[in-house]
mmCIF file of C-alpha atoms in Angstrom:
data_model
loop_
_atom_site.group_PDB
_atom_site.id
_atom_site.type_symbol
_atom_site.label_atom_id
_atom_site.label_comp_id
_atom_site.label_asym_id
_atom_site.label_seq_id
_atom_site.Cartn_x
_atom_site.Cartn_y
_atom_site.Cartn_z
ATOM 1 C CA UNK A 1 90.443 203.432 86.147
ATOM 2 C CA UNK A 2 89.430 206.309 88.458
ATOM 3 C CA UNK A 3 87.669 205.180 91.616
ATOM 4 C CA UNK A 4 84.440 206.976 92.362
ATOM 5 C CA UNK A 5 84.252 208.063 96.013
ATOM 6 C CA UNK A 6 80.469 208.312 95.793
ATOM 7 C CA UNK A 7 79.969 204.608 94.934
ATOM 8 C CA UNK A 8 78.829 202.042 97.507
ATOM 9 C CA UNK A 9 78.281 198.293 97.324
ATOM 10 C CA UNK A 10 75.215 196.915 99.106
ATOM 11 C CA UNK A 11 74.852 193.158 99.586
ATOM 12 C CA UNK A 12 71.480 191.663 100.576
ATOM 13 C CA UNK A 13 71.518 188.108 101.851
ATOM 14 C CA UNK A 14 69.494 185.017 101.059
ATOM 15 C CA UNK A 15 67.048 183.168 103.271
ATOM 16 C CA UNK A 16 67.832 181.476 105.693
ATOM 17 C CA UNK A 17 71.333 182.962 105.961
ATOM 18 C CA UNK A 18 72.648 186.356 107.085
ATOM 19 C CA UNK A 19 75.020 189.129 106.102
ATOM 20 C CA UNK A 20 78.068 186.982 106.823
ATOM 21 C CA UNK A 21 77.347 184.963 103.664
ATOM 22 C CA UNK A 22 79.171 187.757 101.779
ATOM 23 C CA UNK A 23 82.513 187.320 103.569
ATOM 24 C CA UNK A 24 84.260 186.430 100.286
ATOM 25 C CA UNK A 25 82.929 189.605 98.631
ATOM 26 C CA UNK A 26 83.299 192.222 101.369
ATOM 27 C CA UNK A 27 86.703 193.472 100.189
ATOM 28 C CA UNK A 28 85.699 194.202 96.597
ATOM 29 C CA UNK A 29 85.034 197.855 97.432
ATOM 30 C CA UNK A 30 86.898 198.501 100.708
ATOM 31 C CA UNK A 31 85.372 201.084 102.999
ATOM 32 C CA UNK A 32 82.159 201.345 101.010
ATOM 33 C CA UNK A 33 80.652 197.860 101.381
ATOM 34 C CA UNK A 34 77.532 197.018 103.389
ATOM 35 C CA UNK A 35 76.324 193.541 104.376
ATOM 36 C CA UNK A 36 73.345 194.029 106.709
ATOM 37 C CA UNK A 37 71.434 191.175 108.296
ATOM 38 C CA UNK A 38 67.809 191.934 107.537
ATOM 39 C CA UNK A 39 65.449 189.882 109.695
ATOM 40 C CA UNK A 40 65.028 192.396 112.518
ATOM 41 C CA UNK A 41 64.671 195.418 110.245
ATOM 42 C CA UNK A 42 60.962 194.884 109.634
ATOM 43 C CA UNK A 43 58.489 192.293 108.442
ATOM 44 C CA UNK A 44 58.616 192.920 104.682
ATOM 45 C CA UNK A 45 61.239 193.266 101.976
ATOM 46 C CA UNK A 46 60.094 196.863 101.555
ATOM 47 C CA UNK A 47 60.947 197.648 105.174
ATOM 48 C CA UNK A 48 64.266 195.846 104.802
ATOM 49 C CA UNK A 49 65.077 197.894 101.700
ATOM 50 C CA UNK A 50 64.289 201.183 103.430
ATOM 51 C CA UNK A 51 66.470 200.267 106.405
ATOM 52 C CA UNK A 52 69.380 199.167 104.223
ATOM 53 C CA UNK A 53 69.184 202.381 102.185
ATOM 54 C CA UNK A 54 69.367 204.469 105.342
ATOM 55 C CA UNK A 55 72.596 202.695 106.309
ATOM 56 C CA UNK A 56 74.481 203.444 103.088
ATOM 57 C CA UNK A 57 76.363 206.752 103.031
ATOM 58 C CA UNK A 58 77.398 206.806 99.363
ATOM 59 C CA UNK A 59 75.171 208.562 96.855
ATOM 60 C CA UNK A 60 75.364 205.833 94.186
ATOM 61 C CA UNK A 61 74.940 202.111 94.796
ATOM 62 C CA UNK A 62 75.578 198.782 93.181
ATOM 63 C CA UNK A 63 73.015 196.541 94.839
ATOM 64 C CA UNK A 64 73.666 192.798 94.924
ATOM 65 C CA UNK A 65 71.029 190.402 96.222
ATOM 66 C CA UNK A 66 70.761 186.627 96.468
ATOM 67 C CA UNK A 67 67.342 184.936 96.524
ATOM 68 C CA UNK A 68 65.094 187.033 98.795
ATOM 69 C CA UNK A 69 67.998 189.489 98.900
ATOM 70 C CA UNK A 70 67.450 189.967 95.159
ATOM 71 C CA UNK A 71 63.800 190.741 95.845
ATOM 72 C CA UNK A 72 64.957 193.272 98.423
ATOM 73 C CA UNK A 73 67.375 194.726 95.844
ATOM 74 C CA UNK A 74 64.446 195.307 93.497
ATOM 75 C CA UNK A 75 62.657 197.133 96.322
ATOM 76 C CA UNK A 76 65.730 199.322 96.801
ATOM 77 C CA UNK A 77 65.664 200.149 93.080
ATOM 78 C CA UNK A 78 61.943 200.913 93.234
ATOM 79 C CA UNK A 79 62.350 203.174 96.276
ATOM 80 C CA UNK A 80 65.448 205.054 95.121
ATOM 81 C CA UNK A 81 66.022 204.584 91.381
ATOM 82 C CA UNK A 82 68.188 207.705 91.246
ATOM 83 C CA UNK A 83 70.684 206.145 93.664
ATOM 84 C CA UNK A 84 70.961 202.637 92.201
ATOM 85 C CA UNK A 85 73.618 202.485 89.496
ATOM 86 C CA UNK A 86 73.433 198.736 88.824
ATOM 87 C CA UNK A 87 71.681 195.599 90.027
ATOM 88 C CA UNK A 88 73.107 192.110 90.405
ATOM 89 C CA UNK A 89 70.357 189.553 91.017
ATOM 90 C CA UNK A 90 71.491 186.071 92.080
ATOM 91 C CA UNK A 91 68.990 183.213 92.161
ATOM 92 C CA UNK A 92 66.183 185.763 92.187
ATOM 93 C CA UNK A 93 62.636 185.460 90.903
ATOM 94 C CA UNK A 94 61.294 188.943 90.276
ATOM 95 C CA UNK A 95 57.713 187.873 89.578
ATOM 96 C CA UNK A 96 55.869 186.433 92.544
ATOM 97 C CA UNK A 97 52.716 184.371 92.749
ATOM 98 C CA UNK A 98 51.747 183.750 96.389
ATOM 99 C CA UNK A 99 51.660 180.132 97.553
ATOM 100 C CA UNK A 100 49.838 180.149 100.921
ATOM 101 C CA UNK A 101 50.172 176.386 101.281
ATOM 102 C CA UNK A 102 53.976 176.448 100.969
ATOM 103 C CA UNK A 103 54.151 179.442 103.310
ATOM 104 C CA UNK A 104 52.101 177.631 105.938
ATOM 105 C CA UNK A 105 54.111 174.431 105.474
ATOM 106 C CA UNK A 106 57.425 176.202 106.087
ATOM 107 C CA UNK A 107 56.151 177.865 109.252
ATOM 108 C CA UNK A 108 54.593 174.626 110.483
ATOM 109 C CA UNK A 109 57.803 172.695 109.898
ATOM 110 C CA UNK A 110 59.781 175.127 112.068
ATOM 111 C CA UNK A 111 57.171 175.364 114.797
ATOM 112 C CA UNK A 112 56.216 171.690 115.075
ATOM 113 C CA UNK A 113 59.244 169.768 113.817
ATOM 114 C CA UNK A 114 62.212 172.043 114.461
ATOM 115 C CA UNK A 115 64.995 173.736 112.576
ATOM 116 C CA UNK A 116 66.865 170.601 111.528
ATOM 117 C CA UNK A 117 63.964 169.275 109.474
ATOM 118 C CA UNK A 118 63.327 172.753 108.035
ATOM 119 C CA UNK A 119 66.935 172.970 106.830
ATOM 120 C CA UNK A 120 66.876 169.516 105.261
ATOM 121 C CA UNK A 121 63.479 170.087 103.634
ATOM 122 C CA UNK A 122 63.674 173.596 102.244
ATOM 123 C CA UNK A 123 67.293 174.763 101.951
ATOM 124 C CA UNK A 124 69.827 171.932 101.844
ATOM 125 C CA UNK A 125 68.396 170.697 98.488
ATOM 126 C CA UNK A 126 69.216 174.067 96.883
ATOM 127 C CA UNK A 127 72.961 173.380 96.859
ATOM 128 C CA UNK A 128 74.566 171.735 93.850
ATOM 129 C CA UNK A 129 75.759 168.169 94.245
ATOM 130 C CA UNK A 130 79.114 169.507 93.035
ATOM 131 C CA UNK A 131 79.444 171.788 96.051
ATOM 132 C CA UNK A 132 81.851 170.650 98.761
ATOM 133 C CA UNK A 133 80.350 169.390 101.986
ATOM 134 C CA UNK A 134 82.372 171.915 103.982
ATOM 135 C CA UNK A 135 80.555 174.750 102.166
ATOM 136 C CA UNK A 136 77.149 173.227 102.905
ATOM 137 C CA UNK A 137 78.128 172.656 106.532
ATOM 138 C CA UNK A 138 79.245 176.283 106.905
ATOM 139 C CA UNK A 139 75.886 177.460 105.516
ATOM 140 C CA UNK A 140 74.085 175.109 107.889
ATOM 141 C CA UNK A 141 76.017 176.577 110.821
ATOM 142 C CA UNK A 142 75.034 180.068 109.651
ATOM 143 C CA UNK A 143 71.397 178.945 109.509
ATOM 144 C CA UNK A 144 71.500 177.637 113.080
ATOM 145 C CA UNK A 145 72.778 180.987 114.341
ATOM 146 C CA UNK A 146 69.400 182.468 113.450
ATOM 147 C CA UNK A 147 66.517 182.290 115.889
ATOM 148 C CA UNK A 148 63.253 180.613 114.986
ATOM 149 C CA UNK A 149 61.650 184.071 115.128
ATOM 150 C CA UNK A 150 64.141 185.447 112.608
ATOM 151 C CA UNK A 151 63.393 182.570 110.266
ATOM 152 C CA UNK A 152 59.628 182.987 110.612
ATOM 153 C CA UNK A 153 60.031 186.682 109.787
ATOM 154 C CA UNK A 154 62.167 185.850 106.760
ATOM 155 C CA UNK A 155 59.778 183.194 105.498
ATOM 156 C CA UNK A 156 56.800 185.533 105.795
ATOM 157 C CA UNK A 157 58.696 188.373 104.093
ATOM 158 C CA UNK A 158 59.610 185.999 101.267
ATOM 159 C CA UNK A 159 56.056 184.762 100.753
ATOM 160 C CA UNK A 160 54.491 188.234 101.033
ATOM 161 C CA UNK A 161 56.938 190.029 98.749
ATOM 162 C CA UNK A 162 55.443 192.036 95.886
ATOM 163 C CA UNK A 163 55.791 190.930 92.290
ATOM 164 C CA UNK A 164 58.453 193.145 90.717
ATOM 165 C CA UNK A 165 58.890 191.819 87.200
ATOM 166 C CA UNK A 166 58.027 195.303 85.963
ATOM 167 C CA UNK A 167 61.182 196.689 87.580
ATOM 168 C CA UNK A 168 63.346 194.738 85.152
ATOM 169 C CA UNK A 169 62.070 196.750 82.200
ATOM 170 C CA UNK A 170 61.719 200.033 84.103
ATOM 171 C CA UNK A 171 65.174 200.119 85.687
ATOM 172 C CA UNK A 172 67.530 202.212 83.530
ATOM 173 C CA UNK A 173 70.849 200.805 84.707
ATOM 174 C CA UNK A 174 72.525 197.481 83.921
ATOM 175 C CA UNK A 175 71.004 194.344 85.428
ATOM 176 C CA UNK A 176 73.241 191.295 85.776
ATOM 177 C CA UNK A 177 71.249 188.123 86.400
ATOM 178 C CA UNK A 178 73.376 185.359 87.917
ATOM 179 C CA UNK A 179 72.283 181.751 88.259
ATOM 180 C CA UNK A 180 73.985 178.548 89.214
ATOM 181 C CA UNK A 181 73.742 175.998 86.408
ATOM 182 C CA UNK A 182 72.257 173.545 88.920
ATOM 183 C CA UNK A 183 69.903 176.005 90.605
ATOM 184 C CA UNK A 184 66.319 174.752 90.811
ATOM 185 C CA UNK A 185 64.924 177.992 92.250
ATOM 186 C CA UNK A 186 64.358 179.846 89.955
ATOM 187 C CA UNK A 187 66.705 178.136 87.493
ATOM 188 C CA UNK A 188 68.223 178.988 84.129
ATOM 189 C CA UNK A 189 64.998 179.395 82.127
ATOM 190 C CA UNK A 190 63.486 181.980 84.471
ATOM 191 C CA UNK A 191 66.814 183.732 84.937
ATOM 192 C CA UNK A 192 67.325 183.992 81.174
ATOM 193 C CA UNK A 193 63.844 185.458 80.717
ATOM 194 C CA UNK A 194 64.570 188.054 83.396
ATOM 195 C CA UNK A 195 67.839 189.092 81.768
ATOM 196 C CA UNK A 196 65.994 189.449 78.442
ATOM 197 C CA UNK A 197 63.264 191.543 80.068
ATOM 198 C CA UNK A 198 65.723 194.093 81.441
ATOM 199 C CA UNK A 199 66.604 197.163 79.360
ATOM 200 C CA UNK A 200 70.297 196.388 79.803
ATOM 201 C CA UNK A 201 70.353 192.798 80.973
ATOM 202 C CA UNK A 202 73.118 190.196 81.078
ATOM 203 C CA UNK A 203 72.775 186.540 82.030
ATOM 204 C CA UNK A 204 75.686 184.833 83.776
ATOM 205 C CA UNK A 205 75.484 181.062 84.346
ATOM 206 C CA UNK A 206 77.908 179.634 86.900
ATOM 207 C CA UNK A 207 78.779 175.963 86.267
ATOM 208 C CA UNK A 208 78.655 173.304 88.996
ATOM 209 C CA UNK A 209 76.722 175.630 91.262
ATOM 210 C CA UNK A 210 73.326 175.718 92.905
ATOM 211 C CA UNK A 211 71.272 178.521 94.464
ATOM 212 C CA UNK A 212 73.862 180.034 96.791
ATOM 213 C CA UNK A 213 76.479 181.305 94.324
ATOM 214 C CA UNK A 214 78.305 183.564 96.846
ATOM 215 C CA UNK A 215 79.062 180.503 98.988
ATOM 216 C CA UNK A 216 79.354 177.783 96.369
ATOM 217 C CA UNK A 217 81.463 179.603 93.756
ATOM 218 C CA UNK A 218 82.719 182.823 95.376
ATOM 219 C CA UNK A 219 85.671 183.279 93.009
ATOM 220 C CA UNK A 220 83.441 183.186 89.942
ATOM 221 C CA UNK A 221 80.989 185.626 91.487
ATOM 222 C CA UNK A 222 83.832 187.973 92.383
ATOM 223 C CA UNK A 223 84.947 188.013 88.748
ATOM 224 C CA UNK A 224 81.448 189.046 87.723
ATOM 225 C CA UNK A 225 81.218 191.714 90.411
ATOM 226 C CA UNK A 226 84.612 193.185 89.564
ATOM 227 C CA UNK A 227 83.411 193.734 86.002
ATOM 228 C CA UNK A 228 80.227 195.423 87.225
ATOM 229 C CA UNK A 229 82.204 197.664 89.584
ATOM 230 C CA UNK A 230 84.776 198.521 86.905
ATOM 231 C CA UNK A 231 82.059 199.427 84.410
ATOM 232 C CA UNK A 232 80.444 201.769 86.898
ATOM 233 C CA UNK A 233 83.738 203.448 87.812
ATOM 234 C CA UNK A 234 84.342 204.095 84.104
ATOM 235 C CA UNK A 235 81.000 205.829 83.550
#
């Protein structure tokens, strides 16, 4: 396999975590891997996408996003389709129907009841029961490194993101949709429909895993990503 010097790997993190959630993936493409933390790069996934694109030097990208990071990945593909070679969407729901009540509830929980209750209410339940407690604790520590302002920005970006289901059929490159078998948001049914909607879509279901595949089953995700990278190098 001949390595392409023009190929970069862009990872976009989930809410309420940060770029360090990709520590197990950052050596897959040494010297050409980007793991930005997005909260202070704007107030929308579109602004985040534009900022992340400006950071990447390589001409061609494999863009990998988890949860809201997947929504941001779709914005990257919409903004620069000529640069995006492949998409990997993990626990991502491309279509979006605003839920103002849930948005307000998340903000109210942080502002009036604190971060601990917000974690236990909105994010801790997204892990599989099969996931080791040390993994959940590490994610919780990552969460508590974020400021309340960062989290409010992320929540608002998540709830105001555009609906991008159309990108699945418009994007000309391969789309790998990854879901934990135990993920409840969006889950296997929605993930399967998204893979089917893509021109060149593949569904990968990771057993004994919830929403945060990069943390819960990093070895399995790395296998998937190596195949995506290899396929692109061989083009």
